[in-house]
XYZ file of C-alpha atoms in Angstrom:
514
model
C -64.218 68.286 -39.075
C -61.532 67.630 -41.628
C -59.644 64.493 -41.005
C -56.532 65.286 -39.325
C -58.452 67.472 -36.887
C -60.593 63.815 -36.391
C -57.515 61.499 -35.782
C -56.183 64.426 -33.535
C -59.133 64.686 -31.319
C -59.441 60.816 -31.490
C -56.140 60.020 -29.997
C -56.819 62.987 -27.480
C -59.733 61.984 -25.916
C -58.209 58.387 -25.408
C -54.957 59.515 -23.710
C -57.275 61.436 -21.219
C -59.709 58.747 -20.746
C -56.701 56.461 -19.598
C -55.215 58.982 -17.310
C -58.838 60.206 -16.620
C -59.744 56.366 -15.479
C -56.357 55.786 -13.732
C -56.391 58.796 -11.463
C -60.557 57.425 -10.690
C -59.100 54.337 -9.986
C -56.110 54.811 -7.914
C -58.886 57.574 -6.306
C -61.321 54.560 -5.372
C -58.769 52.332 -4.050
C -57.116 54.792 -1.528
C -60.759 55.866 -0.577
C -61.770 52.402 0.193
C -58.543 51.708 1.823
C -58.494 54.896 4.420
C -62.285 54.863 4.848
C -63.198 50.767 5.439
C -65.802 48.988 4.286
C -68.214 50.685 6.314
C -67.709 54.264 5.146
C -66.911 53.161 1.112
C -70.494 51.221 1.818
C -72.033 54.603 3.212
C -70.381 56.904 0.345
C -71.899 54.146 -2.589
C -75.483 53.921 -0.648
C -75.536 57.984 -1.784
C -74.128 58.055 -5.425
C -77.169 56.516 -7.225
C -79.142 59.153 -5.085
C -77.059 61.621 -7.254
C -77.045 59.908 -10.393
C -80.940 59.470 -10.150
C -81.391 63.492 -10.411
C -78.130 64.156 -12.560
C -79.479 61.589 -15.045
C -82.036 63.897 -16.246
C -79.282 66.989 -16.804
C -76.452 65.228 -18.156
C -77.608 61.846 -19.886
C -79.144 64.014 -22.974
C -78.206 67.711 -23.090
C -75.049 67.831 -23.332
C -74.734 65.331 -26.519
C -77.325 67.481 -27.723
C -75.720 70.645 -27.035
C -72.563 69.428 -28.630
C -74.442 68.212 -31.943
C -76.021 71.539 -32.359
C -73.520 73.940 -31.470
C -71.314 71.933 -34.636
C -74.188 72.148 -36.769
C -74.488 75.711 -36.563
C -70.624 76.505 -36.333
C -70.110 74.691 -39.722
C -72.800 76.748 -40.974
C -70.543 80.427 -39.737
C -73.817 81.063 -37.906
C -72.692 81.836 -34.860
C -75.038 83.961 -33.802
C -76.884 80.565 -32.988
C -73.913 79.230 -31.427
C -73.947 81.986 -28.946
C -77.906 81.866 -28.474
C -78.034 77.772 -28.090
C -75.442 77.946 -25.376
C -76.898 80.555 -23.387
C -80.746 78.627 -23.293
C -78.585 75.258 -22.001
C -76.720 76.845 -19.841
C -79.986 78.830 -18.335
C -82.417 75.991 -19.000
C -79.975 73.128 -17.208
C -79.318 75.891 -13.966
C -82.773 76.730 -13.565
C -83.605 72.376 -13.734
C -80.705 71.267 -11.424
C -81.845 74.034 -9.062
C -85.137 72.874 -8.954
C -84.252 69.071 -8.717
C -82.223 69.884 -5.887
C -85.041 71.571 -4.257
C -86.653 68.451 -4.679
C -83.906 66.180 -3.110
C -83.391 68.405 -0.218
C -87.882 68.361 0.296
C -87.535 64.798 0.195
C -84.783 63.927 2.326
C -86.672 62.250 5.286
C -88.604 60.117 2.967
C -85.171 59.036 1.138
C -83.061 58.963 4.392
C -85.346 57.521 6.617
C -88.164 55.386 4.983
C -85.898 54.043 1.991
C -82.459 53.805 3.347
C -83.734 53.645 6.973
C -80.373 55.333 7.831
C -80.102 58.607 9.530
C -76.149 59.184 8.727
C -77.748 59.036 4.744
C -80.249 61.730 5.704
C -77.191 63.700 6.897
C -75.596 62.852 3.049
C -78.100 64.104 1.028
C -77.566 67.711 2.300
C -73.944 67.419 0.690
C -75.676 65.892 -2.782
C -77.282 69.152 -4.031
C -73.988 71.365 -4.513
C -72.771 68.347 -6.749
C -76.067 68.121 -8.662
C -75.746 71.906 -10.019
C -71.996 71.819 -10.430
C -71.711 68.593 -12.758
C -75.162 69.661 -14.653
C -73.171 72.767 -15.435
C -69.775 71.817 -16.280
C -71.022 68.783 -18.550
C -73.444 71.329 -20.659
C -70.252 73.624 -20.805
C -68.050 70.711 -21.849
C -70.835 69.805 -24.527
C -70.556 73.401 -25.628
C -66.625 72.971 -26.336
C -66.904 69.848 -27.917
C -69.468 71.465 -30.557
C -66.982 73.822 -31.452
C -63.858 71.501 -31.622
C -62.282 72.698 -28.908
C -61.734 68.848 -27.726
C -58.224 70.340 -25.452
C -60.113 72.774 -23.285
C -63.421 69.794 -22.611
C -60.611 67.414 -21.918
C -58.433 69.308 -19.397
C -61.429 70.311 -17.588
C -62.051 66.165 -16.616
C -58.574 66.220 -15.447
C -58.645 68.984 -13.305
C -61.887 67.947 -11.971
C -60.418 64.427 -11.308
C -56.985 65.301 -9.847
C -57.889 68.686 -7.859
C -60.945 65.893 -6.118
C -57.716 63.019 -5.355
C -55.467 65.801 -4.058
C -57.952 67.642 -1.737
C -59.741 64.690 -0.434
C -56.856 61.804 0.095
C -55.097 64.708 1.199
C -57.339 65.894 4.043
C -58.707 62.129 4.901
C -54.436 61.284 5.444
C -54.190 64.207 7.439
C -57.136 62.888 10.114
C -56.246 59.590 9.552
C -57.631 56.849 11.867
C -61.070 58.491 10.638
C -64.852 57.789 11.685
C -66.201 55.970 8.399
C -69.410 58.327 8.684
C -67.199 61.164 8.691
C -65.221 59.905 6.004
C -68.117 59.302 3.753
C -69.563 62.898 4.309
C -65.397 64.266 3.100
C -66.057 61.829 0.053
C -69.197 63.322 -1.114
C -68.275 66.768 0.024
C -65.035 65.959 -2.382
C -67.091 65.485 -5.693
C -68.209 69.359 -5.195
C -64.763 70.413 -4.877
C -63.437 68.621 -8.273
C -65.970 70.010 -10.124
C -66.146 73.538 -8.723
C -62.224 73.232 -10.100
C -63.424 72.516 -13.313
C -65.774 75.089 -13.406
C -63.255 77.337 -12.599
C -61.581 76.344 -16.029
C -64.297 76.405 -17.732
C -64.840 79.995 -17.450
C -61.501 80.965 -17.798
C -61.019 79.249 -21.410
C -64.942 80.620 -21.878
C -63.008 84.426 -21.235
C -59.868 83.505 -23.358
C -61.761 82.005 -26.403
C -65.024 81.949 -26.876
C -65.423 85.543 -27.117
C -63.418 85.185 -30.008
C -66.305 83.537 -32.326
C -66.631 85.145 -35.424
C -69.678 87.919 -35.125
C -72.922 86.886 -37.572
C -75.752 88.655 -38.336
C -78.578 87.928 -35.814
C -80.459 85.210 -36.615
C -84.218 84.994 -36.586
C -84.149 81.386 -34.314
C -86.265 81.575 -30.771
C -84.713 80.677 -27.825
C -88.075 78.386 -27.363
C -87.175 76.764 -30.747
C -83.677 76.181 -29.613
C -85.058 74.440 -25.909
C -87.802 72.563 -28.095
C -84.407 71.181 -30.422
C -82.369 70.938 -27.190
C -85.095 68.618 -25.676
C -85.950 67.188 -28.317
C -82.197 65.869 -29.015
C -81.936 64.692 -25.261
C -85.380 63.243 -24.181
C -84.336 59.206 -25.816
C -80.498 59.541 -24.192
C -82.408 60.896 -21.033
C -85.185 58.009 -20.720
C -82.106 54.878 -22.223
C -80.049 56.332 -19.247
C -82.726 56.422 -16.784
C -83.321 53.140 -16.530
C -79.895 52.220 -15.107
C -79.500 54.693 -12.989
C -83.210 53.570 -11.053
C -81.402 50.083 -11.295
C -78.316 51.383 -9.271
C -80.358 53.670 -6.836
C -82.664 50.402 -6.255
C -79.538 47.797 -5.569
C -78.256 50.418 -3.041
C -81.237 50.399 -1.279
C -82.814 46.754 -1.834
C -79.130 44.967 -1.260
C -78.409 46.728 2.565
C -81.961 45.556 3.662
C -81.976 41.975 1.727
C -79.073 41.214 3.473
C -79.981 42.140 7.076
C -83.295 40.025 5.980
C -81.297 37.055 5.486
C -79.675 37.562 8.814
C -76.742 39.962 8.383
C -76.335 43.123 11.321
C -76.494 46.293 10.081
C -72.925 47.450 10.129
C -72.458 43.663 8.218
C -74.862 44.851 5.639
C -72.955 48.178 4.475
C -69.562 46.586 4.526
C -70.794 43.744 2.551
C -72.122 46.581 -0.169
C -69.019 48.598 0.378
C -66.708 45.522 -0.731
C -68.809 44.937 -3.263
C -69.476 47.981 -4.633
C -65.987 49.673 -3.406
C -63.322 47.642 -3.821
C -64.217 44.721 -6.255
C -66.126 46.733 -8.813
C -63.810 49.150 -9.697
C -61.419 45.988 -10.195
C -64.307 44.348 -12.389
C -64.855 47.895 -14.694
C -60.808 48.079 -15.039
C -60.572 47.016 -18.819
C -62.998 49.899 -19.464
C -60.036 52.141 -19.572
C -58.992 50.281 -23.045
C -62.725 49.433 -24.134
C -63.858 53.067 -23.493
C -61.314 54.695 -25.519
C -61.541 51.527 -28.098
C -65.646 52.798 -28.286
C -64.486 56.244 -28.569
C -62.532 55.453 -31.678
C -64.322 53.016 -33.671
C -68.623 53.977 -32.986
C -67.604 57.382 -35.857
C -65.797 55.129 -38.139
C -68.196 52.103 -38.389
C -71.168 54.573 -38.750
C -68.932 55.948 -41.830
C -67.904 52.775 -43.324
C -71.562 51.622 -43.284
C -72.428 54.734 -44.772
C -70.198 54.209 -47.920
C -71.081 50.615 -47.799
C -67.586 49.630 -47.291
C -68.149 46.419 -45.119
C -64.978 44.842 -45.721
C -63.576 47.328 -43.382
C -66.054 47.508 -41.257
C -65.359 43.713 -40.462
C -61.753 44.050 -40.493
C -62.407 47.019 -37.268
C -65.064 44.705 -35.684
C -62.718 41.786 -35.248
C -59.798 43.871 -34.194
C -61.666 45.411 -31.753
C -63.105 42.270 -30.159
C -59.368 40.941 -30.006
C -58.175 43.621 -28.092
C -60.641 43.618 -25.509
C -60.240 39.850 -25.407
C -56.384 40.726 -24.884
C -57.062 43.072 -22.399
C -59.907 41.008 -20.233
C -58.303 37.644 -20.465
C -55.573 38.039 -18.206
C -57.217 40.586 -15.938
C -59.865 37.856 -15.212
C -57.060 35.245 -14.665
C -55.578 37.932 -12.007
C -58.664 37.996 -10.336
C -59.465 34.681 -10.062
C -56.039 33.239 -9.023
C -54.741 35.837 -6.389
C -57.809 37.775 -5.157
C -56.124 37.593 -1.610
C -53.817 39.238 -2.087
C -54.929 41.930 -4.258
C -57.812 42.579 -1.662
C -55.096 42.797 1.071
C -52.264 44.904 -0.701
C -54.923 47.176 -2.396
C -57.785 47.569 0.493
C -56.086 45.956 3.746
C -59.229 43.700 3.797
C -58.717 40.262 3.922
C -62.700 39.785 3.606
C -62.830 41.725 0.102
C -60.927 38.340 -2.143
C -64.364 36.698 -2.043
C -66.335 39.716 -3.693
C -63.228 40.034 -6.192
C -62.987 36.619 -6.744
C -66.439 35.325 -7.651
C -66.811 39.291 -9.503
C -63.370 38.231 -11.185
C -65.385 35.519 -13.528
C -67.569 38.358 -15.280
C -64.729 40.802 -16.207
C -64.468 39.266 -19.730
C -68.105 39.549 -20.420
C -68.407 42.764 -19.002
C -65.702 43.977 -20.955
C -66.674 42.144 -24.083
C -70.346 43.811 -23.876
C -69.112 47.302 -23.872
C -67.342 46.356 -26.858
C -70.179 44.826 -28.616
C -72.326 47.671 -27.347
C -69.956 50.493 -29.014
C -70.092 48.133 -32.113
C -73.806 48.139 -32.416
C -74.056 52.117 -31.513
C -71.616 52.647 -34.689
C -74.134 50.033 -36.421
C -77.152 52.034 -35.775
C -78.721 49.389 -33.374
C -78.873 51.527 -30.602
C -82.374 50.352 -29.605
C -81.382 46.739 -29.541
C -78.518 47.568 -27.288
C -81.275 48.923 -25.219
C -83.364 46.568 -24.931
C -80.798 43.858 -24.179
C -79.226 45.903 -21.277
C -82.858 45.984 -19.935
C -83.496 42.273 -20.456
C -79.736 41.893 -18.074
C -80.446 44.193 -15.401
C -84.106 43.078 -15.344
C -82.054 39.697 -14.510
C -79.948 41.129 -11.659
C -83.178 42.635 -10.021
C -84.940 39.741 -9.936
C -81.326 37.962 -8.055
C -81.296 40.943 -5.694
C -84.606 41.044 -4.800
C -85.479 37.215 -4.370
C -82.022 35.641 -3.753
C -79.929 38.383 -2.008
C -82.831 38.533 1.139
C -82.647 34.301 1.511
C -80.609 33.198 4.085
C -79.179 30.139 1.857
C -77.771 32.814 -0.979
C -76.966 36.233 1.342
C -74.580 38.497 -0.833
C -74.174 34.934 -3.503
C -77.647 35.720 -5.170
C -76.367 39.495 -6.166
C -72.760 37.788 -7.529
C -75.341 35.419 -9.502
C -77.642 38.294 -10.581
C -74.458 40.150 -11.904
C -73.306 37.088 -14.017
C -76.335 36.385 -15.474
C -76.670 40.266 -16.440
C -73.608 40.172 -17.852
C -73.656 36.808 -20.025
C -77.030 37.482 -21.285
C -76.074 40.756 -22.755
C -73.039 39.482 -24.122
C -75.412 36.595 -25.980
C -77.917 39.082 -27.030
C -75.431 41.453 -28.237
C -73.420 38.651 -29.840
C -76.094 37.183 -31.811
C -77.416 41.031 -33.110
C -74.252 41.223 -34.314
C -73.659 37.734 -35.667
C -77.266 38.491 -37.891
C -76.233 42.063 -39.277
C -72.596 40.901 -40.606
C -71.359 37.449 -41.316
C -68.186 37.101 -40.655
C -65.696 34.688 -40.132
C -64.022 35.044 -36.378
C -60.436 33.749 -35.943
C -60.968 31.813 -32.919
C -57.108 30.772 -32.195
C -56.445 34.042 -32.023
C -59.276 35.646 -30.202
C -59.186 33.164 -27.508
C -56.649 29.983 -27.644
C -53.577 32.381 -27.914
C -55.051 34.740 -24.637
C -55.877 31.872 -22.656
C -52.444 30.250 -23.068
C -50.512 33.341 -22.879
C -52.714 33.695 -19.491
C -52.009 30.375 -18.001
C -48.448 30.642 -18.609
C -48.056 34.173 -16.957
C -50.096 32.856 -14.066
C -47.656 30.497 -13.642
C -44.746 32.743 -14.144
C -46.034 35.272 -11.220
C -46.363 31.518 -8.713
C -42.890 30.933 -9.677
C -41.616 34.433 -9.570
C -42.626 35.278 -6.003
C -41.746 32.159 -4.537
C -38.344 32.833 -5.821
C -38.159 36.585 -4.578
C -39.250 35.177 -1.256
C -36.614 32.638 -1.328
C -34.071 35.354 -1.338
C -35.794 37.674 1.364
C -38.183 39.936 -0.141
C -40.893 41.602 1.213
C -44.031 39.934 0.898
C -45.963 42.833 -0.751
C -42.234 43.781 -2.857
C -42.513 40.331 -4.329
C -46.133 40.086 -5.142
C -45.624 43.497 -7.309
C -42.297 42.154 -8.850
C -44.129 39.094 -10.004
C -46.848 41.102 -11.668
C -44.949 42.787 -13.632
C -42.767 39.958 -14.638
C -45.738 37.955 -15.227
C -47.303 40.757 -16.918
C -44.303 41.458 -19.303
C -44.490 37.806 -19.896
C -48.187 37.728 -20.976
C -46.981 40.538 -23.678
C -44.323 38.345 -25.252
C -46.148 35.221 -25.536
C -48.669 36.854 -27.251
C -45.954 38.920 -29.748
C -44.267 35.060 -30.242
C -47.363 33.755 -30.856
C -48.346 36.238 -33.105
C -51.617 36.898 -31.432
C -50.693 40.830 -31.501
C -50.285 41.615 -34.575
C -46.675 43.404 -35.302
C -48.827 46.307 -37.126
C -51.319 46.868 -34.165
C -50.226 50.586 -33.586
C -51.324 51.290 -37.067
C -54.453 49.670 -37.694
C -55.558 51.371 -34.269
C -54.544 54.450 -35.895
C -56.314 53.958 -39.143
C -59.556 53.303 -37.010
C -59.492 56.679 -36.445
C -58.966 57.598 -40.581
C-alpha cells in the first residue's frame, strides 16, 4: 500500500474504533441499567459460551484471509483473489454450521451440568444464529481489508454496532419494567440482529465492487492448497486466542458456583457476576478506546523501523506511546477510585456496583499499560513472549477464582485479587521484555509525576466544583456531570502548563502512521 493510502486507512480505522467502542459502551451501560444485575449476570454467563466456538472461526481466518487476499492483489492475480475468498467463505460456513450443531447437541450438558441453570439451557438456543453470522461477516471483513477497501470493513462494524443499540434498547424501553431472564434472552437475540445488518452490507458493497476486480487468467492454485495456506496462516492466532477464551468460559462458570460455595444464594451469585462483569468491567477496559487505536497505529510502524534498523525512532514511538496511555489511565483510575458511588448510581442505578468499580478501579492503569506494552512487543516480533506472559497472568486469576473466590473469608475479594495480580504480573513481564530488547532512557516526570499531579488536582477540582453547584441548587446528578467536565477540562490544562503534552502531539501521532 503506498503511503498516503497507509496514513489514510490508519486514521480511519481509529476514528471507527472510538465511535465503534463508544456506541459498545454507552450499549453496555443502558443494558445493565434496564436489565439489573441479575439479567446483565445471565447475558455474561452465555458470551464465553459463544466466544468458546467463535474462537476457532474468527481468531485466525480472517487475519489470514486478509494477508492473502493482499498478497495476491499486489501480484494483479486476481483470479486467486476470487478463488481464496470463495474456499473461506465456504470452508468458515460449512465449520460454524457444524460447531453449532455441536452447541445445540450439547446443550443439557452445558446448561444443566456446568451452569446448573435451566434459563442458560434456554440461551444457548439463541447462541447458534450468532455463531454463523459473526464467522461470516468477520471472513468477509478480512476479505475487504485484503483488498484495501478499509471504508466498506469499517462501516460494516458500525452498522453492526448501532442497528444492535437501536433495536435492542429500543424494544427493552418499550417493555420496560422487564423480567431479567427475558431481558437476557432480547440481549443475546440482539447480537444476531447487528450482525445480520452487517451482513446485509456486506453483500451489497460485495454487488457494487467486488465484481469490479480486474479479470486474470485462471490460475493453476487448488482450492485444497488455498484451505491448507488458509489454515495454515490461522492455526497459531486460533490456539494464542483459545486460551483466553477457555479462561472466560471457565470464570463464568467457576465464579457463580464459588460464590454460592462460600455462602452466597443463587440470585446473589449472578448479580455479584453481573456487577462485576457488567457494569465495572466495561468501566475498567474504557482506556482501550485510545490504547486500541494507539496499537492499531504503531504495531506496522515499529515492525518497519526495526526492519530498517532505525531504532532511534523506534524509541522515540515507544515512549510516546507509553505516555499517552499513562495520560489516558491516570485519571480514569483516579475517577474510579474516588467517586465509584456515584458513577455506579448515575450510570447503573445500583448502589451495590461502587465496590466492584472501586477495588476494579486500581488495575485500570495496568490493564491499560499492558495492552500497550503488548502492541509494542507484537510490532517487536515478540509475539510468543506476549503469549506466554498473558498465560502466566490468567494462570494467576484461575488459581484466585478457583481457591479464593469459593472461601467464605474472600467471596467475590479473591476474583478482585486474582484480576490484580493478572494484571501487574503481565505488566512486569511485559515491562522487563521490553526493558532487555531496547535500552532506553524513560522520562519519569513526565510519564508519571506530571499525570499524577494533574490527577490529584482535578480530583480536587470536581470535590470543589459540585459542592459549589449544590450550593446554588443543582441537581444532584446535573452537578456531578458539571464537575466532570470541569475537572476533566482541568486535568487537560495542567498537563498543557506543565508541559506534560507535548504542544506537537497531533503530529508525532500522525507521523506514527508515516
Amino acid at each position: 500500500m503506498k503511503k498516503k493510502g497507509f496514513v489514510y486507512g490508519s486514521i480511519l480505522l481509529t476514528f471507527v474504533n472510538f465511535l465503534i467502542r463508544f456506541i459498545g459502551f454507552s450499549y453496555d451501560v443502558i443494558l445493565s441499567k434496564l436489565m439489573g444485575a441479575e439479567g446483565i449476570g445471565l447475558f455474561q454467563m452465555m458470551m464465553p459460551v459463544l466466544m468458546i466456538f467463535l474462537i476457532i472461526t474468527t481468531a485466525g481466518i480472517p487475519t489470514a484471509v486478509s494477508k492473502l487476499i493482499a498478497e495476491y492483489s499486489s501480484k494483479n492475480n486476481y483470479d486467486a483473489v476470487r478463488k481464496t475468498y470463495r474456499v473461506a467463505v465456504f470452508f468458515t460456513l460449512s465449520l460454524s454450521i457444524g460447531l453449532s450443531l455441536i452447541l445445540i447437541s450439547f446443550r443439557g450438558f452445558i446448561g444443566l451440568r456446568i451452569f446448573k441453570n435451566e434459563d442458560a439451557l434456554r440461551c444457548i438456543y439463541f447462541l447458534p444464529p450468532a455463531l454463523v453470522l459473526i464467522s461470516i461477516t468477520s471472513v468477509m471483513r478480512g476479505y475487504y481489508y485484503g483488498l484495501k477497501m478499509i471504508g466498506i470493513a469499517s462501516i460494516s462494524e458500525i452498522v453492526e454496532h448501532f442497528t444492535r443499540f437501536v433495536i435492542v434498547i429500543g424494544l427493552l424501553y418499550s417493555i420496560y419494567p422487564l423480567d431479567p431472564i427475558l431481558g437476557a434472552f432480547i440481549a443475546i437475540c440482539g447480537i444476531s440482529i447487528g450482525e445480520f445488518f452487517d451482513l446485509v452490507w456486506l453483500l451489497f458493497m460485495q454487488s457494487r465492487f467486488t465484481k469490479r476486480l480486474p479479470y486474470t487468467i485462471p490460475t493453476s492454485i487448488k482450492m485444497t492448497q488455498l484451505l491448507r495456506q488458509i489454515l495454515t496462516i490461522s492455526a497459531p492466532l486460533t490456539l494464542s486466542g483459545l486460551f483466553h477464551v477457555i479462561l472466560q468460559f471457565t470464570n463464568a462458570i467457576l465464579i457463580p458456583q464459588r460464590l454460592m460455595a462460600s455462602g452466597y444464594t443463587y440470585s446473589e451469585a449472578i448479580a455479584t457476576f453481573g456487577r462485576v462483569m457488567g457494569m465495572a468491567m466495561p468501566l475498567t477496559y474504557l482506556p482501550y478506546f485510545v490504547t486500541s487505536a494507539l496499537v492499531i497505529n504503531i504495531i506496522p510502524n515499529l515492525s518497519e523501523q526495526v526492519f530498517v534498523k532505525n531504532y532511534k525512532t523506534a524509541k522515540n514511538n515507544i515512549h510516546l506511546a507509553i505516555k499517552i496511555t499513562l495520560l489516558v489511565s491516570i485519571p480514569l483510575t483516579a475517577l474510579y477510585v474516588f467517586f465509584s458511588k456515584p458513577l455506579a448510581v448515575y450510570l447503573y442505578s445500583d448502589p451495590k456496583a461502587s465496590e466492584s468499580i472501586y477495588l476494579l478501579g486500581f488495575c485500570t492503569i495496568f490493564l491499560a499499560i499492558q495492552h500497550t506494552f503488548s502492541g509494542i512487543l507484537y510490532g517487536l516480533g515478540k509475539q510468543k513472549n506476549t503469549t506466554i506472559h498473558r498465560m502466566i497472568g490468567m494462570s494467576l486469576q484461575f488459581a484466585a477464582v478457583y481457591y479464593l473466590v469459593g472461601n467464605p473469608s474472600y467471596g467475590i475479594y479473591g476474583y478482585y485479587t486474582g484480576f490484580f495480580l493478572c494484571t501487574l504480573s503481565i505488566c512486569i513481564l511485559d515491562f522487563y521484555t521490553l526493558w532487555k530488547m531496547i535500552k532506553m532512557k524513560y522520562q519519569y516526570t513526565d510519564l508519571f509525576i506530571k499525570p499524577f499531579f494533574a490527577a490529584a488536582l482535578m480530583i480536587i477540582l470536581i470535590l470543589q466544583t459540585q459542592q459549589w453547584f449544590l450550593s446554588i441548587n443543582f441537581h444532584l446528578s446535573t452537578s456531578f456531570i458539571y464537575s466532570l467536565i470541569i475537572g476533566g477540562l482541568g486535568y487537560i490544562l495542567v498537563l498543557f502548563i506543565t508541559k506534560a503534552v507535548p504542544r506537537n502531539l497531533l503530529g508525532m501521532l500522525f507521523r506514527i502512521n508515516k
